[in-house]
PDB file of C-alpha atoms in Angstrom:
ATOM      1  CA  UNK A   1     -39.099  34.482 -64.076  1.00 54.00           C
ATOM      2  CA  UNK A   2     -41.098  31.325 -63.927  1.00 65.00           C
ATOM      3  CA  UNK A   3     -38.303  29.266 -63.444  1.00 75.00           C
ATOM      4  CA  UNK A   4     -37.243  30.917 -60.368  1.00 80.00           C
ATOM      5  CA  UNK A   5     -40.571  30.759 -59.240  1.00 80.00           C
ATOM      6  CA  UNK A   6     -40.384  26.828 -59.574  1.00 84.00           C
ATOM      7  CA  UNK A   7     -37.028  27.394 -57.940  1.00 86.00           C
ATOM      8  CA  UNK A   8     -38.398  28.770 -54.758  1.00 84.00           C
ATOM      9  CA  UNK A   9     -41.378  27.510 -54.644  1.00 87.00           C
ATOM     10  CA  UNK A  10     -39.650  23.767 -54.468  1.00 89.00           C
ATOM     11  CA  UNK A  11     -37.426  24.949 -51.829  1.00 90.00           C
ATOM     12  CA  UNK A  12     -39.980  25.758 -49.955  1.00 90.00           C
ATOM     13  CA  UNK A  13     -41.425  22.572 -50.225  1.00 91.00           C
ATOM     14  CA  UNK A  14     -38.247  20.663 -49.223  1.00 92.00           C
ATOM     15  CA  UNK A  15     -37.511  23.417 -46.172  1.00 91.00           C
ATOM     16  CA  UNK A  16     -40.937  22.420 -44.883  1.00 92.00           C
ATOM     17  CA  UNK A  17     -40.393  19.153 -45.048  1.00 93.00           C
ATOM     18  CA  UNK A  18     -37.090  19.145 -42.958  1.00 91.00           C
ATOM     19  CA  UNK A  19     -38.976  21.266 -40.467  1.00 91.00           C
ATOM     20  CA  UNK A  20     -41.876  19.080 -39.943  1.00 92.00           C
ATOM     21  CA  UNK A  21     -39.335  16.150 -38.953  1.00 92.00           C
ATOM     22  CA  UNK A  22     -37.381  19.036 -36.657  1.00 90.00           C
ATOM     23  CA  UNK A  23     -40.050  19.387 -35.284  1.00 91.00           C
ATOM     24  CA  UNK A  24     -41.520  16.203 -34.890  1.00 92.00           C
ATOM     25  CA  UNK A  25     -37.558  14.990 -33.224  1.00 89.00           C
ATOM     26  CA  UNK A  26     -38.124  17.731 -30.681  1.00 89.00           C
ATOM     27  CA  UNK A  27     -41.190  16.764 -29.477  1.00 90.00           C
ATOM     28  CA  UNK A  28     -39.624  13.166 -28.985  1.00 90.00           C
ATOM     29  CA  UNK A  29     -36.641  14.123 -27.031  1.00 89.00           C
ATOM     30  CA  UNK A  30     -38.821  16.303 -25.224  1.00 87.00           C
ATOM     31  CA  UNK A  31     -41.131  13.386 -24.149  1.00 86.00           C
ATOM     32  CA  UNK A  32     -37.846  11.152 -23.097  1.00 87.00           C
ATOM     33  CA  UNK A  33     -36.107  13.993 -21.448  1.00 87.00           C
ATOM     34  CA  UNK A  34     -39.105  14.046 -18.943  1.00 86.00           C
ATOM     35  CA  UNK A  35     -38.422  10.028 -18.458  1.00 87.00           C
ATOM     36  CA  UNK A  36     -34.688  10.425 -18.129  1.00 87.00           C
ATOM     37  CA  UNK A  37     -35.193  13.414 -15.874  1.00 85.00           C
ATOM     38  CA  UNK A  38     -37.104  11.088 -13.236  1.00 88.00           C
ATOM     39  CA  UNK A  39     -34.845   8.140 -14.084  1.00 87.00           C
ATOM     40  CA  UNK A  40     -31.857  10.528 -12.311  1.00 87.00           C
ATOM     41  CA  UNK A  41     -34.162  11.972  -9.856  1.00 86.00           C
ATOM     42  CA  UNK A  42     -34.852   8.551  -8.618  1.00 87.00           C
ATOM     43  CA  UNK A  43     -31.053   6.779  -9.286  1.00 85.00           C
ATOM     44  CA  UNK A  44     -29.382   9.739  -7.155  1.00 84.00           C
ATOM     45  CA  UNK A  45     -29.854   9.007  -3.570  1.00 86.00           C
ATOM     46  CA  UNK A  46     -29.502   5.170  -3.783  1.00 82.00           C
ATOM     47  CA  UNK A  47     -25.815   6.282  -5.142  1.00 82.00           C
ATOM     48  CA  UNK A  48     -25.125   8.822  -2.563  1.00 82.00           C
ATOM     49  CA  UNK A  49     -26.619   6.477   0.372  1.00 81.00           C
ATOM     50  CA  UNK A  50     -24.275   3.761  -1.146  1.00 80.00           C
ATOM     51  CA  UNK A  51     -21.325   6.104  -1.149  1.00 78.00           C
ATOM     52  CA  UNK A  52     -21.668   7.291   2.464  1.00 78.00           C
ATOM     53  CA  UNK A  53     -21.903   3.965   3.564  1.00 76.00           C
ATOM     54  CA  UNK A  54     -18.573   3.056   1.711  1.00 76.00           C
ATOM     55  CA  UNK A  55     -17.494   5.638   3.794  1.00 75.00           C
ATOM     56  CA  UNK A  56     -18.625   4.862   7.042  1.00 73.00           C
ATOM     57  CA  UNK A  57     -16.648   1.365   6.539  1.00 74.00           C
ATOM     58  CA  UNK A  58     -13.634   2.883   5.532  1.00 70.00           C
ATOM     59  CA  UNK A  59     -13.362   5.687   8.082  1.00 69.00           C
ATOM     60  CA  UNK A  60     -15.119   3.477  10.787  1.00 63.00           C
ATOM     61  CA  UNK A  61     -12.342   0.786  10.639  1.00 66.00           C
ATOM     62  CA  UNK A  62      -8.332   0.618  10.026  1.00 67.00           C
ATOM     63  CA  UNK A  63      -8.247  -2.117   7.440  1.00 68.00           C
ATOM     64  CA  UNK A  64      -6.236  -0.697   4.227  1.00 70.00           C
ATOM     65  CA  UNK A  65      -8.333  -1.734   1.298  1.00 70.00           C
ATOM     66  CA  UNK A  66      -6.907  -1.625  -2.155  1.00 64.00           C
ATOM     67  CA  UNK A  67     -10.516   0.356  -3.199  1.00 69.00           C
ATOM     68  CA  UNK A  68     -10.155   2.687  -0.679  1.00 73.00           C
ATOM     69  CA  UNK A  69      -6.121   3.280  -0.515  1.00 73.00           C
ATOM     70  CA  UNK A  70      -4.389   5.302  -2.876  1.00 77.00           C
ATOM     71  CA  UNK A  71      -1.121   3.956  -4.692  1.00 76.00           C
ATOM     72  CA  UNK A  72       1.899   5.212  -3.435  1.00 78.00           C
ATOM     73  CA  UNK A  73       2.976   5.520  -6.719  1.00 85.00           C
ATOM     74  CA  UNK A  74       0.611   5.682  -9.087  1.00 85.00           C
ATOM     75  CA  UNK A  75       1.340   4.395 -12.686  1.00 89.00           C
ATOM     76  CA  UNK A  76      -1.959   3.428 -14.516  1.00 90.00           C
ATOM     77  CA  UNK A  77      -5.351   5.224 -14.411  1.00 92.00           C
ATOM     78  CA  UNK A  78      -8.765   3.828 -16.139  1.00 93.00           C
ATOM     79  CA  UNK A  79     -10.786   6.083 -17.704  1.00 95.00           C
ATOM     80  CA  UNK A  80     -14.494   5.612 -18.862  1.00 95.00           C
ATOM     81  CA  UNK A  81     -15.967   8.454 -21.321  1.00 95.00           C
ATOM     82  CA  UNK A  82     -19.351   8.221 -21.815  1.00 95.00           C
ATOM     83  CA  UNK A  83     -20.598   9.677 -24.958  1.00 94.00           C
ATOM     84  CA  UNK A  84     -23.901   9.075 -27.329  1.00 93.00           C
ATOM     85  CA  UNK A  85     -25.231   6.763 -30.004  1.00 91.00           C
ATOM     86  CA  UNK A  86     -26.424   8.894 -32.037  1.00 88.00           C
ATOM     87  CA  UNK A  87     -26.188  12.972 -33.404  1.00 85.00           C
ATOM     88  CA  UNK A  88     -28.079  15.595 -34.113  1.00 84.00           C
ATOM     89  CA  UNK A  89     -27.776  16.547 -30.325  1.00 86.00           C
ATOM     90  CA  UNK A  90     -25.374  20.026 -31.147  1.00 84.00           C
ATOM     91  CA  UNK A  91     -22.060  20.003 -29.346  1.00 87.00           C
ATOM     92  CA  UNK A  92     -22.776  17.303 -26.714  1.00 89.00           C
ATOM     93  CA  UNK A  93     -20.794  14.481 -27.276  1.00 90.00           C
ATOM     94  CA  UNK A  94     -18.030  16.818 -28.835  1.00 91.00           C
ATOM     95  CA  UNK A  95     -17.889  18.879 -25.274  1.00 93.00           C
ATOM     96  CA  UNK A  96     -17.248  15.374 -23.163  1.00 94.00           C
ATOM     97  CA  UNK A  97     -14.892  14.133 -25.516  1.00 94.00           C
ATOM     98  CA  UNK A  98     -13.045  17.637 -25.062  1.00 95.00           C
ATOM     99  CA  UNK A  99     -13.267  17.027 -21.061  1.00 94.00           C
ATOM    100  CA  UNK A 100     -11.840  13.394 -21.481  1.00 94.00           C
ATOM    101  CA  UNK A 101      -9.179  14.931 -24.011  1.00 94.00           C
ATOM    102  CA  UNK A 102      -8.302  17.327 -21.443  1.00 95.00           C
ATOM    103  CA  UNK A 103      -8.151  14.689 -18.168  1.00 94.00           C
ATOM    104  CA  UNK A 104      -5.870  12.050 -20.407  1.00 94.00           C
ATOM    105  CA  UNK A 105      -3.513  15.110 -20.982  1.00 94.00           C
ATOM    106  CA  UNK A 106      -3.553  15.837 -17.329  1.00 93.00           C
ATOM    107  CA  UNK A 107      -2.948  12.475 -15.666  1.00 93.00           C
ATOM    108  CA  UNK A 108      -0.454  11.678 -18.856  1.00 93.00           C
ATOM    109  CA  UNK A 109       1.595  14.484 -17.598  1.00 93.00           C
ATOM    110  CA  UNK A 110       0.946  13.281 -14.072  1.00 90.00           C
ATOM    111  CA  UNK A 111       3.606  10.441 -15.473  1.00 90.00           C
ATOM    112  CA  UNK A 112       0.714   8.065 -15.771  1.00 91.00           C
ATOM    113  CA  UNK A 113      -0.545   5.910 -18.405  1.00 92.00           C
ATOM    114  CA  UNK A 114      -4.257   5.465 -19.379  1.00 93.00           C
ATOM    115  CA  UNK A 115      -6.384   2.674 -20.313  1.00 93.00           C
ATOM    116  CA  UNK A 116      -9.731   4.424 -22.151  1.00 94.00           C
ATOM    117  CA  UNK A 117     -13.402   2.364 -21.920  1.00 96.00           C
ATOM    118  CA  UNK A 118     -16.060   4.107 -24.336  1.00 96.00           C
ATOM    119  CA  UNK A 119     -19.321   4.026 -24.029  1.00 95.00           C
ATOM    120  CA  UNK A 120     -21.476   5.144 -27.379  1.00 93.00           C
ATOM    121  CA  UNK A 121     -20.508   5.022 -30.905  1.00 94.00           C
ATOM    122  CA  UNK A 122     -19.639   8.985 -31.080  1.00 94.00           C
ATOM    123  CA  UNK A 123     -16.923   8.168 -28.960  1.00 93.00           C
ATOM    124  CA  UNK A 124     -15.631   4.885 -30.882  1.00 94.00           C
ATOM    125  CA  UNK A 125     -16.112   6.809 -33.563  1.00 94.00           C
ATOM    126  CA  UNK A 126     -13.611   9.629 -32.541  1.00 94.00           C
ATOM    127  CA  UNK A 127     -11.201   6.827 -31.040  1.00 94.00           C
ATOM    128  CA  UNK A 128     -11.217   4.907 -34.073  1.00 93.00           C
ATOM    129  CA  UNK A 129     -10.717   8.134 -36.590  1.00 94.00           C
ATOM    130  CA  UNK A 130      -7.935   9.028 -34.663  1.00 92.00           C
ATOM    131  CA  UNK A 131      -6.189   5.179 -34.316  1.00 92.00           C
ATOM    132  CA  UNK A 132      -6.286   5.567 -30.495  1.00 92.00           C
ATOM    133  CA  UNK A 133      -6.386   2.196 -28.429  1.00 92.00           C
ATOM    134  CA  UNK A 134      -9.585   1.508 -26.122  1.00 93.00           C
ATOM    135  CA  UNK A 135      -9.354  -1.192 -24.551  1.00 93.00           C
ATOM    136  CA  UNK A 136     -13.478  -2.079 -24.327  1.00 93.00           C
ATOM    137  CA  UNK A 137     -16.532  -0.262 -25.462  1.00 95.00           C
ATOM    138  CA  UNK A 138     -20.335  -0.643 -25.188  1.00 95.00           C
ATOM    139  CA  UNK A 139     -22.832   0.529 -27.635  1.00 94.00           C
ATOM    140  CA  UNK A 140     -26.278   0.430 -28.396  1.00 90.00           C
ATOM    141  CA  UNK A 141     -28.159   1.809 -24.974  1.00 91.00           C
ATOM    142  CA  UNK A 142     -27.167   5.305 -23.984  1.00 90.00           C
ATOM    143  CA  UNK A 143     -30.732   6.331 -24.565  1.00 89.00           C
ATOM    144  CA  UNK A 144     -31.846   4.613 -22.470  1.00 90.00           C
ATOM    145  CA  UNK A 145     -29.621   2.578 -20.240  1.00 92.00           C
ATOM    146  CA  UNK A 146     -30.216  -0.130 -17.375  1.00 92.00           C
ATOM    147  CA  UNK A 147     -28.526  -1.029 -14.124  1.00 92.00           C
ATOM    148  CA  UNK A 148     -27.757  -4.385 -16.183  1.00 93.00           C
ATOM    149  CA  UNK A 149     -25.567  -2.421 -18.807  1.00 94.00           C
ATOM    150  CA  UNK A 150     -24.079  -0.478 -16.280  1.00 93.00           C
ATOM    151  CA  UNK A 151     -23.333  -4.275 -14.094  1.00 93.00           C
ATOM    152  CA  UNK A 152     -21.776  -4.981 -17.279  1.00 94.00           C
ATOM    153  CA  UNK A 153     -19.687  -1.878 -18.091  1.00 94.00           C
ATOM    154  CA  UNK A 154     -18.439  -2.237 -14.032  1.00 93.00           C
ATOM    155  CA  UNK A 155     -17.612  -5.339 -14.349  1.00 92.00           C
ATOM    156  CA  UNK A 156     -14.160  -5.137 -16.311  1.00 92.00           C
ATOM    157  CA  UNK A 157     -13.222  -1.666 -14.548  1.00 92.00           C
ATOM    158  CA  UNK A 158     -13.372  -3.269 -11.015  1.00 89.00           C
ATOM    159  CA  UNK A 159     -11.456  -6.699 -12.360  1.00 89.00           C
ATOM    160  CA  UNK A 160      -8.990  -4.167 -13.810  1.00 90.00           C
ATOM    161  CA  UNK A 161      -8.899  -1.495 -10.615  1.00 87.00           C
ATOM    162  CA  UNK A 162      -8.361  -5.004  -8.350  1.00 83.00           C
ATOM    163  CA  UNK A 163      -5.267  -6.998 -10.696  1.00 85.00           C
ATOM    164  CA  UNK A 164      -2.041  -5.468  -9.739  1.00 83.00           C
ATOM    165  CA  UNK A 165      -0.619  -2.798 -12.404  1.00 80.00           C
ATOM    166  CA  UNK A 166       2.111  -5.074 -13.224  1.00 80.00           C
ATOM    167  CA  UNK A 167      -0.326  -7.452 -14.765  1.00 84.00           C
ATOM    168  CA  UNK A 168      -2.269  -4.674 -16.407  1.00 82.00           C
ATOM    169  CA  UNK A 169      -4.327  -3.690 -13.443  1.00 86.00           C
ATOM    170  CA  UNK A 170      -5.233   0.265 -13.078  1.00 90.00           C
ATOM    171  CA  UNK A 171      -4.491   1.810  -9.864  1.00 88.00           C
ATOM    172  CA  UNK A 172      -7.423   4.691 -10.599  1.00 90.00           C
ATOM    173  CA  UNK A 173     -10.773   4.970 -12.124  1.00 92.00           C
ATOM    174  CA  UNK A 174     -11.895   8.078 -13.554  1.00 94.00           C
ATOM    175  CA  UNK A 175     -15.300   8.720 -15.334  1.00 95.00           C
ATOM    176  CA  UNK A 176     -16.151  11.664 -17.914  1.00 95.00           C
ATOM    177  CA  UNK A 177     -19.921  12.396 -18.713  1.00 95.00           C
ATOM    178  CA  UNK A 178     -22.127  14.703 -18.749  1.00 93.00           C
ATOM    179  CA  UNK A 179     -23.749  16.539 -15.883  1.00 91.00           C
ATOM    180  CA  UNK A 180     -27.597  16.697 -15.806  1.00 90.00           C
ATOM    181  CA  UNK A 181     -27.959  20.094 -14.315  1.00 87.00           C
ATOM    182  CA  UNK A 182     -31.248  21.827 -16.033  1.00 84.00           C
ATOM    183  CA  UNK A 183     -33.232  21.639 -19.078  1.00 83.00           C
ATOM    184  CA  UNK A 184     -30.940  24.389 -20.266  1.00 83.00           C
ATOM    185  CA  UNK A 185     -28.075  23.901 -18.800  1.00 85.00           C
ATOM    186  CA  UNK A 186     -25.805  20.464 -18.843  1.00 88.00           C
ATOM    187  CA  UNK A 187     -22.144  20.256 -18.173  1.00 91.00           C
ATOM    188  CA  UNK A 188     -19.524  17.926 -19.236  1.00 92.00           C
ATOM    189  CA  UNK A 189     -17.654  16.175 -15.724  1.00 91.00           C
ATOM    190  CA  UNK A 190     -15.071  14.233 -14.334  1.00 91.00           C
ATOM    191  CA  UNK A 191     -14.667  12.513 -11.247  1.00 90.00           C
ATOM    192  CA  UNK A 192     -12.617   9.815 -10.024  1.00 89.00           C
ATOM    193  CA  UNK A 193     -14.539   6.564  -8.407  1.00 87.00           C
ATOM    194  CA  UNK A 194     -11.745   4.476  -7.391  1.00 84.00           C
ATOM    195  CA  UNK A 195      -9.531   4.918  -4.800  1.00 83.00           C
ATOM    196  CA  UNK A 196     -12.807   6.545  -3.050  1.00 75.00           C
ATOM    197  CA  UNK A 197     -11.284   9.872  -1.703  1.00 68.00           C
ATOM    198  CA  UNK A 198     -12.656   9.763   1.849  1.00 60.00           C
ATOM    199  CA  UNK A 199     -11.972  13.394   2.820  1.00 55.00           C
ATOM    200  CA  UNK A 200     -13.535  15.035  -0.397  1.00 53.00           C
ATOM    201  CA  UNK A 201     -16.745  12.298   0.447  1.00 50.00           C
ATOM    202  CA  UNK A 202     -16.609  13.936   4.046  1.00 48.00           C
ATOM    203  CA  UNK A 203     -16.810  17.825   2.718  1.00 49.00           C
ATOM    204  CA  UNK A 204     -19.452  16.733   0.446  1.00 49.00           C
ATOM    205  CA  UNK A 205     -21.433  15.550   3.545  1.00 47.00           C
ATOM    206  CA  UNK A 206     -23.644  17.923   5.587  1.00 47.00           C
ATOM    207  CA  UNK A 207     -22.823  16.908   9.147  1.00 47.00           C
ATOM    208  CA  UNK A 208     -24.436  18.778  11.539  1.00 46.00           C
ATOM    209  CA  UNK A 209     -21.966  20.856  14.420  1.00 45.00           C
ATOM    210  CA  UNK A 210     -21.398  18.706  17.327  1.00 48.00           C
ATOM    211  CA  UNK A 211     -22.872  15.571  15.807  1.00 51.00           C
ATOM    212  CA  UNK A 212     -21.368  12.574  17.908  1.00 52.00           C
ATOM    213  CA  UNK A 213     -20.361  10.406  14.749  1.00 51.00           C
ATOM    214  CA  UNK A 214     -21.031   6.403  15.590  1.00 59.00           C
ATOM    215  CA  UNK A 215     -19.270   3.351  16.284  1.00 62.00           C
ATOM    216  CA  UNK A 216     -19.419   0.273  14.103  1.00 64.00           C
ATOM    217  CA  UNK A 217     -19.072  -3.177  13.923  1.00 68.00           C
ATOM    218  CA  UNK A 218     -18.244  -5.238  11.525  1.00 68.00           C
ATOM    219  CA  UNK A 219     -19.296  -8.801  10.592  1.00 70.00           C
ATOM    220  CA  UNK A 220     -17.505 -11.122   9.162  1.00 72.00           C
ATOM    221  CA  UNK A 221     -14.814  -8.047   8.469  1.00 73.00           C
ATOM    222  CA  UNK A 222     -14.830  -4.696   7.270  1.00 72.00           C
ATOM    223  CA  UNK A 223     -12.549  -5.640   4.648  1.00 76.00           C
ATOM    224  CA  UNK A 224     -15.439  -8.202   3.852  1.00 79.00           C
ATOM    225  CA  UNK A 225     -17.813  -5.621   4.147  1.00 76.00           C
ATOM    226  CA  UNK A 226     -16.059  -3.333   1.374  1.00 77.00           C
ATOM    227  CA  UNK A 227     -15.070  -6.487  -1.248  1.00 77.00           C
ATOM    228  CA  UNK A 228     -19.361  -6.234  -1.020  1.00 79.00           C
ATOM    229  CA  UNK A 229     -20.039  -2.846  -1.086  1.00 80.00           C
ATOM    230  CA  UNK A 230     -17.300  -1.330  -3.450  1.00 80.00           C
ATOM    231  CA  UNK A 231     -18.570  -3.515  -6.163  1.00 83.00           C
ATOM    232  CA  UNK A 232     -22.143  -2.052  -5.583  1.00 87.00           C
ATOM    233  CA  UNK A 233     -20.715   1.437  -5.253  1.00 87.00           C
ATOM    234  CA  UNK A 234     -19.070   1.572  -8.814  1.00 89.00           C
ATOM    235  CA  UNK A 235     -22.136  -0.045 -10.498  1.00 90.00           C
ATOM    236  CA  UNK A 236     -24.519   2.704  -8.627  1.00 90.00           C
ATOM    237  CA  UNK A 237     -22.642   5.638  -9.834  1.00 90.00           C
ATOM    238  CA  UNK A 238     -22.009   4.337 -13.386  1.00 93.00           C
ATOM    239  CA  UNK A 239     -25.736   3.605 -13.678  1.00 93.00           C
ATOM    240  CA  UNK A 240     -25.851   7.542 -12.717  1.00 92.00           C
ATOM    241  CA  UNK A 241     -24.066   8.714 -14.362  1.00 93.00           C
ATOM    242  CA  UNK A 242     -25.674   6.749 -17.735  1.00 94.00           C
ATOM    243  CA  UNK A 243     -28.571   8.083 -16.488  1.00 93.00           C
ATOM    244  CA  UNK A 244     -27.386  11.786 -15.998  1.00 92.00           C
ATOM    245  CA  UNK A 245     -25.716  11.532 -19.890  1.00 93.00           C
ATOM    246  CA  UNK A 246     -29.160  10.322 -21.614  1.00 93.00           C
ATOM    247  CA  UNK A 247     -31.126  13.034 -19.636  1.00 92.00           C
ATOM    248  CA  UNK A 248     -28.216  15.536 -21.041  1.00 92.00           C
ATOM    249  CA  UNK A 249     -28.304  13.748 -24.334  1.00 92.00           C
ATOM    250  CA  UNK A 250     -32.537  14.118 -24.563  1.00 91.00           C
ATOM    251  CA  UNK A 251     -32.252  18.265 -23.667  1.00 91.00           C
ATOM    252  CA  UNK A 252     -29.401  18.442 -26.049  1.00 91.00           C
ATOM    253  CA  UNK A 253     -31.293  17.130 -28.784  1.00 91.00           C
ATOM    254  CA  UNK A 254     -34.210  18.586 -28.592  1.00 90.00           C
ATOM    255  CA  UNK A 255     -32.844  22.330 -27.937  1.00 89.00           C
ATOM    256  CA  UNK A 256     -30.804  21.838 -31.225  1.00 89.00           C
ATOM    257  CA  UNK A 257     -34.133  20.396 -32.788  1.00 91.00           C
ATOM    258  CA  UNK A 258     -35.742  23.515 -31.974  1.00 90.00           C
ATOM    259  CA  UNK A 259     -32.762  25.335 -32.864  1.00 90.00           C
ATOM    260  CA  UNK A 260     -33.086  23.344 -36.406  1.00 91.00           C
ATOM    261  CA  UNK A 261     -36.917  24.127 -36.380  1.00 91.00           C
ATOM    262  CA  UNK A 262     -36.565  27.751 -35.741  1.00 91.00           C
ATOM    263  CA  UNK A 263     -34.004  28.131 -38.261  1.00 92.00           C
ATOM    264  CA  UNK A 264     -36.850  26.747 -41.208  1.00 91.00           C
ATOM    265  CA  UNK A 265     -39.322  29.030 -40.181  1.00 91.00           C
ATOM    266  CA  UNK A 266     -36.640  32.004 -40.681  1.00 92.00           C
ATOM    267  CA  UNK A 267     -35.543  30.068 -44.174  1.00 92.00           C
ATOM    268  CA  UNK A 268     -38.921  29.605 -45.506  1.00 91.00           C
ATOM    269  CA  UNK A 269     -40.499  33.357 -44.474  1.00 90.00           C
ATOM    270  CA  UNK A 270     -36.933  34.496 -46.473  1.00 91.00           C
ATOM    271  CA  UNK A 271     -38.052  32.218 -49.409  1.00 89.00           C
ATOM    272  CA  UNK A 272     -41.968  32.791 -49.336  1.00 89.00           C
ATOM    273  CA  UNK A 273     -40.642  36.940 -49.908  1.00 89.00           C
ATOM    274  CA  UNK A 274     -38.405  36.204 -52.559  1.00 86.00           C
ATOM    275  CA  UNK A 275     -41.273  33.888 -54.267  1.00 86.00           C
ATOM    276  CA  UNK A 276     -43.429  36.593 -53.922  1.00 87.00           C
ATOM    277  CA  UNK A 277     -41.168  39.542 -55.491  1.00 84.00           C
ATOM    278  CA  UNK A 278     -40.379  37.059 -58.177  1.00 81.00           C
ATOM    279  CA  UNK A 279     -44.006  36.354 -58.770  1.00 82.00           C
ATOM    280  CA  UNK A 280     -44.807  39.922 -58.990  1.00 83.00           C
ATOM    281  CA  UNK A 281     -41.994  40.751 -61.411  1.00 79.00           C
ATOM    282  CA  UNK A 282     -43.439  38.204 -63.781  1.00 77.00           C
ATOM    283  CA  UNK A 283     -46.661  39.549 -63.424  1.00 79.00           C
ATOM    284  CA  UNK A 284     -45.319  43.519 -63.924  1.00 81.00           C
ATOM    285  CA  UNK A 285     -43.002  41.975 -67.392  1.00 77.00           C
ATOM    286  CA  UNK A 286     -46.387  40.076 -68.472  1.00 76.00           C
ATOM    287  CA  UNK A 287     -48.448  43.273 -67.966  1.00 82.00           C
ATOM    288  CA  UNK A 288     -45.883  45.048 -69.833  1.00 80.00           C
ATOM    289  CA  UNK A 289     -46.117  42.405 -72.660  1.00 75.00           C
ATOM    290  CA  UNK A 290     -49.531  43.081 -72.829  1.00 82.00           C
ATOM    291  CA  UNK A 291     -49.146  47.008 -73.043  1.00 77.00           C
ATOM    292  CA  UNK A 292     -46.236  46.941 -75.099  1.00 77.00           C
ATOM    293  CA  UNK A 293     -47.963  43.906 -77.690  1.00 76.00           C
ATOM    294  CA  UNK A 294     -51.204  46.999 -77.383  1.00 75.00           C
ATOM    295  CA  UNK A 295     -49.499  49.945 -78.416  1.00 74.00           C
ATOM    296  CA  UNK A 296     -47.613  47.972 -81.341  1.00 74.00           C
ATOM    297  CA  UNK A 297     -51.239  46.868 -83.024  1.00 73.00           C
ATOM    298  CA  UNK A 298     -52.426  50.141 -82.099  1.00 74.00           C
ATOM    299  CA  UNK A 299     -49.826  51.819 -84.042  1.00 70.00           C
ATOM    300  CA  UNK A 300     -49.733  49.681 -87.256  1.00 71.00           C
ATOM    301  CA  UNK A 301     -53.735  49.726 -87.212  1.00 73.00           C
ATOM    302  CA  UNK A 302     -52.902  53.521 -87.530  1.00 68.00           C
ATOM    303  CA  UNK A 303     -50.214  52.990 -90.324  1.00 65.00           C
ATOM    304  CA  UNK A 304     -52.040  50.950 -92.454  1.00 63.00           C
ATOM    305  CA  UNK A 305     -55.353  53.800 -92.322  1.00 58.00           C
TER     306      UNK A 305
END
């Protein structure tokens, strides 16, 4: 019996441990989720000013820009999944690697072929394990990422989405992440960026009934205008949608933490009853020792008168 007792008692110990650094990761994510959550709050409308202004050039002018004009044919698409660094965040970077899973099956039976950018090492990870080809990846920032990393992540994409697809150019971009949409609740997305569909940007726009829409123009050209702006446009929403994936990442993480934490309060109150029934069967055998040891000296003392 004392043996289990040292069994239990030891688990306890190390179950107590785990749970103070649960707990202790949960607070942490909790803290940057906050950060993130203002991050996104703040990135958002610079993106969706940027878009509708991509928008105004292309609807407010004729020119045919390769950003804005969809292949006739389309035989390439781009792809960028954003995923995490690190774990211990339950099923999140497992859900958008479903979602990107699920779009490369879709535009693969669409008869075109895709090019894959990664962003986190969950995702190399899964790319690698599996021997599939991506063509670049960035690591080391999905916590916490900056407009520079996203400059740099847009920077290929838009080289690739403006080389013609004979050369290995892409004629679409496509992004998978995940969808910031409540402390509880985040969402794995995709979306294509490039060509910019101008009629689902127009839904998306609350225009108000009888709105007379104005007249631009532009200087030098509005073809010049968009070889500016497009550039801007892809940066702004990949910097989102970093954003949006850390904030998911931080509120992922710290409801499995307290998922984690919850669980070694339920496994150490399971433990702390079994120490205690084992302590108190020692204590009945030792009290029956006792007796038992009694009665025997009680009954030779009785013999030997």
């Amino acid at each position: 019996m004392g043996a289990k007792l040292r069994v239990y008692k030891r688990r306890i110990r190390s179950v107590t441990a785990t749970k103070k650094i649960t707990k202790a990761m949960e607070m942490i994510a909790a803290s940057r989720v906050v950060k993130a959550q203002r991050q996104v709050a703040a990135s958002t409308p610079y993106a969706s000013e940027l878009t509708r202004a991509v928008t105004a050039v292309a609807t407010g002018s004729n020119t045919q820009h390769p950003l804005t004009t969809e292949a006739a044919k389309p035989v390439r698409a781009a792809l960028l999944l954003i995923t995490s660094d690190r774990g211990l965040a339950g099923g999140y970077s497992s859900n958008v690697i479903k979602a990107a899973d699920l779009l490369t099956e879709r535009l693969k039976a669409e008869g075109k072929e895709v090019d894959v950018y990664i962003v986190g090492r969950k995702g190399v990870s899964y790319y690698n394990f599996r021997e599939r080809k991506v063509v670049e990846a960035w690591t080391g920032f999905t916590d916490s990422p900056t407009y520079a990393d996203a400059k740099k992540i847009a920077e290929p994409l838009i080289a690739a989405v403006q080389q013609d697809t004979a050369e290995g150019g892409v004629d679409e971009l496509h992004i998978v992440f995940t969808e910031f949409i409540s402390m509880m609740t985040q969402t794995a997305l995709d979306d294509r960026l490039l060509p910019l569909s101008l009629d689902k940007t127009a839904e998306s726009e609350e225009t108000p009934t009888g709105e007379i829409l104005p007249l631009f123009d532009f200087e030098p050209s509005a073809e010049d205008v968009l070889d500016a702006l497009l550039p801007r446009y892809v940066e702004s929403r990949i910097y989102n949608a970093l954003l949006q994936a850390a904030a998911s990442k931080h509120a992922a993480t710290r409801r499995a933490m307290k998922s984690a934490t919850d669980n070694a309060e339920e496994i150490i109150k399971s433990l702390s009853r079994l120490a205690n029934a084992a302590r108190q069967a020692e204590i009945t055998q030792e009290i029956s020792e006792i007796v038992g040891g009694s009665a025997a000296l009680a009954d030779a003392t009785a013999g030997s008168d």
